[in-house]
Amino acid sequence: MDLTSNISLGLATSLQPLNLLMLLAGTVVGILVGALPGISGPMVIALFIPLSYTLDIIPALMFMTAVYCGSVYGGSITAILFKIPGDPGNAATCFDGYPMARKGLGSKALGVSAATAAIGGLFSSLVLLLLTPLLANVALQFGPAEYFAVTLLGMAAVTTLGAKSQAKASISCIVGLLLATVGTDEVTGAVRFSFGSTYLNDPIPMTAALIGLFAMAEVFDNVSGTSEGSAGLKGAQTILPSLKELWGLRGVIAKSSLIGTWIGIMPATGATVATFLAYAEAVRSSKHPEKFGTGVIEGVVAPEAAGNAAVGGSYVPMLALGIPGSASAAIILGAFTLHGLRPGPLLFQQQTKLAYAVIMGMFIANLMFLVGGVLSTRYLAKVLETPPSLLMPAVVMLCVVGSYGMNNSMADVWFTMGLGVIGYLLISKAGYSVGALVLGFVLGGMMESNFRRAILMEGDFVSGILLRPISGTLVVLAVALALSPWLRQVWRRVTHAPEDVEVAPVEQ
Amino acid sequence: MRDRISGVVLLAVAVFLYTQTFDIRTPGRARGVGPEVWPQMLLIALAALSVWIIVNSFRGQKAKNEPPLKLSADDLRVGIAILLSLLYAFTLESVGYLVSTAIIVACLAALMGQTNRVTLVAVPVALSVVSGMLFLRMGVLLPHGEGIFRSLSVMVLGG
């Protein structure tokens, strides 16, 4: 089938009543959880995985995609009105969004945020639609060596780009990879790190692990910094900008959408990195950089367009190669595997309807949150008044039900609790990266099996991986990327150039 | 200080797990890379990076100016929240979903600063009952508990 037929098929599928309903529900939930500080999109997507098992895969993916899109946008509402980013990806929106609100331009900031987030999201959906099938066709030529090398490049990217500490991000990634080795080795049947427990004879259940690392860890984090809700949203509304106003911002929108899509495509970097890079670029290229931080509209446009563009971007490697472009995409990848599907090049051949339905669903979700954003702002006030002291215990309850309900197994609950504590200590207290850890865990099995198969086919690492043109190039790129911070330092010393000034802290 | 502690803990874990890889037995004869090689590679990298973190924690201005690590009231609250969550998991099968959820949700809400007594009773009970009914209808086989807890749970939530 050609692209037009595939688009029609995808559109018809995503417009089916149940799928449309799931997109709508996902958008509403996404905006809500995005706006609620302490509850993030990945957390809710992780909690939804067990429930997705009771649904068909397409409606489940529609819901998760819409939650992802809505949550990245929804965080801007609290970022603009209260200087509290509902989602880490909206932290950069606070810089100018909040000063705008203080000047009495809150409604305008909210409108520009909704419109440009939707434009960024639609742009990246278009890239997703056009680029993913091409990338998938290239990936059909890939063997184990190439898959191993692509995964390695992803790991190098997540530990280098946007990470506060490369060493800590690398450790997080390795911890994730190690968690994926627990249980029976699928190649030889050998049992690894079971310590005599029958629970550990099987691999760590993905759902329980994701709920623990995202939801439980975040609850503990919220307990440590308890703040009693927010107030003051009364009277706020979203006023969309005119086309003329948007045309005047076309440069920032285009650049930020491109940055967001590109960063989204890089494995596991996600919206947060994209928003800060787009903001930094908007400051750099502005004629009045000194005005940023005082409430300029470009300071809202850049992070919002980039943040939502990163969502579509993160789906490109996930659908084409089976490698997620962000933490949320990694969790959604987990949902694919639970339903017995493996995203990758064959998805477009064997599951054409599903692949294009997801892509077209993303287009619709971006339009939905634009409408939802305009309509929902005033109603959000009520929900935002729910104090964390009631919200967080309810999340603990959902974590337990979510992990128990998957297999009706207490072992899964213990995994959730254990990984929640590990996640909290490593990530919140010691500054390690949850994105890198999850990427390592989700891709660990695939990376190891491809590594071993590549060596088994050719006999050793050099001829099995390094001497093959694609995998060899990718491994060299991965090493270069991993070494790039050191190489930059050496270059600065040689040329006596000044150190980079950090624009803002970036949390993945 | 936190970096130093996390580095030491991760190094200890890496060394311990490395010793465990010697016990990985392959049933039959393995071809190619054995099942112990990949974890060993990862553990060597983990150990090296942990040493890097430890060494770095002693270097630079940050190490000199770092205040001593003290347990704050927040840490204590998190510790209690973790214990409550573990208690929830521990009592789920014996006490049942209905009662354990209501108690733990109330305790966590109080821990996080909720002081209104009516809210502290009404919300956890309502949450436990409504979510229990909902999840049971959705096919999640929530534990009813044992003895009197089971009777109560079956009566409220249904079979």
PDB file of N, CA and C in Angstrom, chain B residues 11-71:
ATOM      1  N   LEU B  11      29.748   0.802  44.378  1.00  0.00           N
ATOM      2  CA  LEU B  11      30.976   0.010  44.210  1.00  0.00           C
ATOM      3  C   LEU B  11      30.842  -1.327  44.947  1.00  0.00           C
ATOM      4  N   ALA B  12      30.306  -1.258  46.173  1.00  0.00           N
ATOM      5  CA  ALA B  12      30.124  -2.488  46.954  1.00  0.00           C
ATOM      6  C   ALA B  12      29.164  -3.434  46.238  1.00  0.00           C
ATOM      7  N   VAL B  13      28.077  -2.880  45.695  1.00  0.00           N
ATOM      8  CA  VAL B  13      27.097  -3.703  44.973  1.00  0.00           C
ATOM      9  C   VAL B  13      27.756  -4.329  43.739  1.00  0.00           C
ATOM     10  N   ALA B  14      28.557  -3.532  43.029  1.00  0.00           N
ATOM     11  CA  ALA B  14      29.214  -4.038  41.813  1.00  0.00           C
ATOM     12  C   ALA B  14      30.150  -5.193  42.155  1.00  0.00           C
ATOM     13  N   VAL B  15      30.949  -5.017  43.227  1.00  0.00           N
ATOM     14  CA  VAL B  15      31.903  -6.073  43.607  1.00  0.00           C
ATOM     15  C   VAL B  15      31.137  -7.331  44.033  1.00  0.00           C
ATOM     16  N   PHE B  16      30.098  -7.125  44.847  1.00  0.00           N
ATOM     17  CA  PHE B  16      29.325  -8.279  45.330  1.00  0.00           C
ATOM     18  C   PHE B  16      28.693  -9.034  44.152  1.00  0.00           C
ATOM     19  N   LEU B  17      28.053  -8.283  43.245  1.00  0.00           N
ATOM     20  CA  LEU B  17      27.384  -8.946  42.119  1.00  0.00           C
ATOM     21  C   LEU B  17      28.403  -9.622  41.199  1.00  0.00           C
ATOM     22  N   TYR B  18      29.603  -9.018  41.099  1.00  0.00           N
ATOM     23  CA  TYR B  18      30.631  -9.637  40.243  1.00  0.00           C
ATOM     24  C   TYR B  18      30.989 -11.020  40.797  1.00  0.00           C
ATOM     25  N   THR B  19      31.100 -11.105  42.124  1.00  0.00           N
ATOM     26  CA  THR B  19      31.427 -12.421  42.711  1.00  0.00           C
ATOM     27  C   THR B  19      30.294 -13.415  42.438  1.00  0.00           C
ATOM     28  N   GLN B  20      29.068 -12.902  42.355  1.00  0.00           N
ATOM     29  CA  GLN B  20      27.913 -13.781  42.095  1.00  0.00           C
ATOM     30  C   GLN B  20      27.915 -14.324  40.654  1.00  0.00           C
ATOM     31  N   THR B  21      28.565 -13.596  39.752  1.00  0.00           N
ATOM     32  CA  THR B  21      28.560 -14.057  38.347  1.00  0.00           C
ATOM     33  C   THR B  21      29.337 -15.368  38.190  1.00  0.00           C
ATOM     34  N   PHE B  22      30.243 -15.676  39.153  1.00  0.00           N
ATOM     35  CA  PHE B  22      30.989 -16.939  39.054  1.00  0.00           C
ATOM     36  C   PHE B  22      30.067 -18.140  39.270  1.00  0.00           C
ATOM     37  N   ASP B  23      28.922 -17.888  39.898  1.00  0.00           N
ATOM     38  CA  ASP B  23      27.983 -18.989  40.175  1.00  0.00           C
ATOM     39  C   ASP B  23      26.989 -19.212  39.033  1.00  0.00           C
ATOM     40  N   ILE B  24      27.064 -18.387  37.992  1.00  0.00           N
ATOM     41  CA  ILE B  24      26.104 -18.570  36.894  1.00  0.00           C
ATOM     42  C   ILE B  24      26.499 -19.828  36.118  1.00  0.00           C
ATOM     43  N   ARG B  25      25.608 -20.792  36.151  1.00  0.00           N
ATOM     44  CA  ARG B  25      25.905 -22.083  35.504  1.00  0.00           C
ATOM     45  C   ARG B  25      25.103 -22.194  34.213  1.00  0.00           C
ATOM     46  N   THR B  26      25.797 -22.585  33.146  1.00  0.00           N
ATOM     47  CA  THR B  26      25.103 -22.769  31.878  1.00  0.00           C
ATOM     48  C   THR B  26      24.660 -24.216  31.754  1.00  0.00           C
ATOM     49  N   PRO B  27      23.342 -24.464  31.598  1.00  0.00           N
ATOM     50  CA  PRO B  27      22.917 -25.846  31.384  1.00  0.00           C
ATOM     51  C   PRO B  27      23.412 -26.299  30.009  1.00  0.00           C
ATOM     52  N   GLY B  28      24.136 -27.372  29.961  1.00  0.00           N
ATOM     53  CA  GLY B  28      24.689 -27.841  28.683  1.00  0.00           C
ATOM     54  C   GLY B  28      25.917 -27.042  28.308  1.00  0.00           C
ATOM     55  N   ARG B  29      26.247 -27.079  27.017  1.00  0.00           N
ATOM     56  CA  ARG B  29      27.468 -26.415  26.553  1.00  0.00           C
ATOM     57  C   ARG B  29      27.098 -25.140  25.810  1.00  0.00           C
ATOM     58  N   ALA B  30      27.614 -23.998  26.301  1.00  0.00           N
ATOM     59  CA  ALA B  30      27.258 -22.721  25.671  1.00  0.00           C
ATOM     60  C   ALA B  30      28.189 -22.416  24.496  1.00  0.00           C
ATOM     61  N   ARG B  31      27.586 -21.876  23.440  1.00  0.00           N
ATOM     62  CA  ARG B  31      28.387 -21.425  22.299  1.00  0.00           C
ATOM     63  C   ARG B  31      28.466 -19.895  22.350  1.00  0.00           C
ATOM     64  N   GLY B  32      29.571 -19.389  21.869  1.00  0.00           N
ATOM     65  CA  GLY B  32      29.702 -17.932  21.829  1.00  0.00           C
ATOM     66  C   GLY B  32      29.903 -17.334  23.205  1.00  0.00           C
ATOM     67  N   VAL B  33      29.310 -16.146  23.400  1.00  0.00           N
ATOM     68  CA  VAL B  33      29.480 -15.425  24.661  1.00  0.00           C
ATOM     69  C   VAL B  33      28.588 -16.059  25.731  1.00  0.00           C
ATOM     70  N   GLY B  34      29.169 -16.427  26.855  1.00  0.00           N
ATOM     71  CA  GLY B  34      28.406 -17.068  27.927  1.00  0.00           C
ATOM     72  C   GLY B  34      27.487 -16.084  28.638  1.00  0.00           C
ATOM     73  N   PRO B  35      26.543 -16.610  29.446  1.00  0.00           N
ATOM     74  CA  PRO B  35      25.569 -15.731  30.105  1.00  0.00           C
ATOM     75  C   PRO B  35      26.166 -14.837  31.191  1.00  0.00           C
ATOM     76  N   GLU B  36      27.413 -15.149  31.617  1.00  0.00           N
ATOM     77  CA  GLU B  36      28.023 -14.345  32.676  1.00  0.00           C
ATOM     78  C   GLU B  36      28.815 -13.153  32.121  1.00  0.00           C
ATOM     79  N   VAL B  37      29.125 -13.197  30.811  1.00  0.00           N
ATOM     80  CA  VAL B  37      30.040 -12.184  30.257  1.00  0.00           C
ATOM     81  C   VAL B  37      29.421 -10.781  30.255  1.00  0.00           C
ATOM     82  N   TRP B  38      28.180 -10.662  29.767  1.00  0.00           N
ATOM     83  CA  TRP B  38      27.522  -9.357  29.669  1.00  0.00           C
ATOM     84  C   TRP B  38      27.390  -8.678  31.047  1.00  0.00           C
ATOM     85  N   PRO B  39      26.849  -9.401  32.069  1.00  0.00           N
ATOM     86  CA  PRO B  39      26.798  -8.755  33.386  1.00  0.00           C
ATOM     87  C   PRO B  39      28.181  -8.401  33.914  1.00  0.00           C
ATOM     88  N   GLN B  40      29.176  -9.250  33.621  1.00  0.00           N
ATOM     89  CA  GLN B  40      30.524  -8.930  34.119  1.00  0.00           C
ATOM     90  C   GLN B  40      31.049  -7.637  33.496  1.00  0.00           C
ATOM     91  N   MET B  41      30.791  -7.475  32.178  1.00  0.00           N
ATOM     92  CA  MET B  41      31.223  -6.240  31.510  1.00  0.00           C
ATOM     93  C   MET B  41      30.556  -5.026  32.157  1.00  0.00           C
ATOM     94  N   LEU B  42      29.252  -5.166  32.406  1.00  0.00           N
ATOM     95  CA  LEU B  42      28.506  -4.050  33.002  1.00  0.00           C
ATOM     96  C   LEU B  42      29.017  -3.737  34.407  1.00  0.00           C
ATOM     97  N   LEU B  43      29.305  -4.801  35.168  1.00  0.00           N
ATOM     98  CA  LEU B  43      29.728  -4.589  36.557  1.00  0.00           C
ATOM     99  C   LEU B  43      31.114  -3.952  36.631  1.00  0.00           C
ATOM    100  N   ILE B  44      31.980  -4.308  35.681  1.00  0.00           N
ATOM    101  CA  ILE B  44      33.308  -3.668  35.651  1.00  0.00           C
ATOM    102  C   ILE B  44      33.134  -2.171  35.365  1.00  0.00           C
ATOM    103  N   ALA B  45      32.257  -1.858  34.394  1.00  0.00           N
ATOM    104  CA  ALA B  45      32.005  -0.442  34.069  1.00  0.00           C
ATOM    105  C   ALA B  45      31.377   0.274  35.262  1.00  0.00           C
ATOM    106  N   LEU B  46      30.450  -0.409  35.954  1.00  0.00           N
ATOM    107  CA  LEU B  46      29.797   0.199  37.119  1.00  0.00           C
ATOM    108  C   LEU B  46      30.817   0.492  38.222  1.00  0.00           C
ATOM    109  N   ALA B  47      31.713  -0.483  38.444  1.00  0.00           N
ATOM    110  CA  ALA B  47      32.734  -0.293  39.481  1.00  0.00           C
ATOM    111  C   ALA B  47      33.643   0.881  39.117  1.00  0.00           C
ATOM    112  N   ALA B  48      34.062   0.944  37.858  1.00  0.00           N
ATOM    113  CA  ALA B  48      34.969   2.019  37.430  1.00  0.00           C
ATOM    114  C   ALA B  48      34.303   3.388  37.596  1.00  0.00           C
ATOM    115  N   LEU B  49      33.039   3.487  37.187  1.00  0.00           N
ATOM    116  CA  LEU B  49      32.335   4.772  37.299  1.00  0.00           C
ATOM    117  C   LEU B  49      32.070   5.145  38.761  1.00  0.00           C
ATOM    118  N   SER B  50      31.827   4.129  39.597  1.00  0.00           N
ATOM    119  CA  SER B  50      31.612   4.402  41.025  1.00  0.00           C
ATOM    120  C   SER B  50      32.888   4.969  41.636  1.00  0.00           C
ATOM    121  N   VAL B  51      34.037   4.388  41.259  1.00  0.00           N
ATOM    122  CA  VAL B  51      35.322   4.902  41.759  1.00  0.00           C
ATOM    123  C   VAL B  51      35.493   6.351  41.305  1.00  0.00           C
ATOM    124  N   TRP B  52      35.116   6.612  40.061  1.00  0.00           N
ATOM    125  CA  TRP B  52      35.201   7.980  39.512  1.00  0.00           C
ATOM    126  C   TRP B  52      34.356   8.961  40.343  1.00  0.00           C
ATOM    127  N   ILE B  53      33.136   8.515  40.685  1.00  0.00           N
ATOM    128  CA  ILE B  53      32.235   9.352  41.498  1.00  0.00           C
ATOM    129  C   ILE B  53      32.847   9.607  42.880  1.00  0.00           C
ATOM    130  N   ILE B  54      33.422   8.538  43.477  1.00  0.00           N
ATOM    131  CA  ILE B  54      34.013   8.677  44.821  1.00  0.00           C
ATOM    132  C   ILE B  54      35.195   9.651  44.770  1.00  0.00           C
ATOM    133  N   VAL B  55      36.081   9.438  43.792  1.00  0.00           N
ATOM    134  CA  VAL B  55      37.273  10.296  43.683  1.00  0.00           C
ATOM    135  C   VAL B  55      36.847  11.746  43.459  1.00  0.00           C
ATOM    136  N   ASN B  56      35.886  11.939  42.585  1.00  0.00           N
ATOM    137  CA  ASN B  56      35.413  13.293  42.265  1.00  0.00           C
ATOM    138  C   ASN B  56      34.798  13.991  43.471  1.00  0.00           C
ATOM    139  N   SER B  57      34.187  13.183  44.370  1.00  0.00           N
ATOM    140  CA  SER B  57      33.518  13.788  45.530  1.00  0.00           C
ATOM    141  C   SER B  57      34.532  14.407  46.496  1.00  0.00           C
ATOM    142  N   PHE B  58      35.811  14.025  46.374  1.00  0.00           N
ATOM    143  CA  PHE B  58      36.845  14.599  47.247  1.00  0.00           C
ATOM    144  C   PHE B  58      37.520  15.808  46.602  1.00  0.00           C
ATOM    145  N   ARG B  59      37.233  16.008  45.307  1.00  0.00           N
ATOM    146  CA  ARG B  59      37.936  17.066  44.573  1.00  0.00           C
ATOM    147  C   ARG B  59      37.104  18.338  44.478  1.00  0.00           C
ATOM    148  N   GLY B  60      37.777  19.455  44.292  1.00  0.00           N
ATOM    149  CA  GLY B  60      37.117  20.702  43.932  1.00  0.00           C
ATOM    150  C   GLY B  60      36.517  21.460  45.095  1.00  0.00           C
ATOM    151  N   GLN B  61      35.973  22.618  44.762  1.00  0.00           N
ATOM    152  CA  GLN B  61      35.423  23.554  45.737  1.00  0.00           C
ATOM    153  C   GLN B  61      34.191  22.977  46.427  1.00  0.00           C
ATOM    154  N   LYS B  62      33.405  22.225  45.616  1.00  0.00           N
ATOM    155  CA  LYS B  62      32.154  21.690  46.123  1.00  0.00           C
ATOM    156  C   LYS B  62      32.395  20.808  47.349  1.00  0.00           C
ATOM    157  N   ALA B  63      33.472  19.967  47.256  1.00  0.00           N
ATOM    158  CA  ALA B  63      33.767  19.055  48.353  1.00  0.00           C
ATOM    159  C   ALA B  63      34.150  19.829  49.615  1.00  0.00           C
ATOM    160  N   LYS B  64      34.892  20.950  49.434  1.00  0.00           N
ATOM    161  CA  LYS B  64      35.350  21.725  50.603  1.00  0.00           C
ATOM    162  C   LYS B  64      34.183  22.421  51.302  1.00  0.00           C
ATOM    163  N   ASN B  65      33.261  22.945  50.493  1.00  0.00           N
ATOM    164  CA  ASN B  65      32.163  23.737  51.071  1.00  0.00           C
ATOM    165  C   ASN B  65      30.955  22.900  51.485  1.00  0.00           C
ATOM    166  N   GLU B  66      31.028  21.594  51.239  1.00  0.00           N
ATOM    167  CA  GLU B  66      29.829  20.776  51.452  1.00  0.00           C
ATOM    168  C   GLU B  66      29.490  20.659  52.938  1.00  0.00           C
ATOM    169  N   PRO B  67      28.248  20.961  53.335  1.00  0.00           N
ATOM    170  CA  PRO B  67      27.896  20.797  54.739  1.00  0.00           C
ATOM    171  C   PRO B  67      27.809  19.312  55.099  1.00  0.00           C
ATOM    172  N   PRO B  68      27.993  18.973  56.380  1.00  0.00           N
ATOM    173  CA  PRO B  68      27.882  17.560  56.757  1.00  0.00           C
ATOM    174  C   PRO B  68      26.443  17.064  56.536  1.00  0.00           C
ATOM    175  N   LEU B  69      26.346  15.786  56.193  1.00  0.00           N
ATOM    176  CA  LEU B  69      25.028  15.214  55.889  1.00  0.00           C
ATOM    177  C   LEU B  69      24.233  15.033  57.182  1.00  0.00           C
ATOM    178  N   LYS B  70      23.046  15.654  57.230  1.00  0.00           N
ATOM    179  CA  LYS B  70      22.213  15.519  58.436  1.00  0.00           C
ATOM    180  C   LYS B  70      20.834  15.036  58.040  1.00  0.00           C
ATOM    181  N   LEU B  71      20.227  14.262  58.891  1.00  0.00           N
ATOM    182  CA  LEU B  71      18.870  13.810  58.604  1.00  0.00           C
ATOM    183  C   LEU B  71      17.890  14.925  58.959  1.00  0.00           C
TER     184      LEU B  71
END
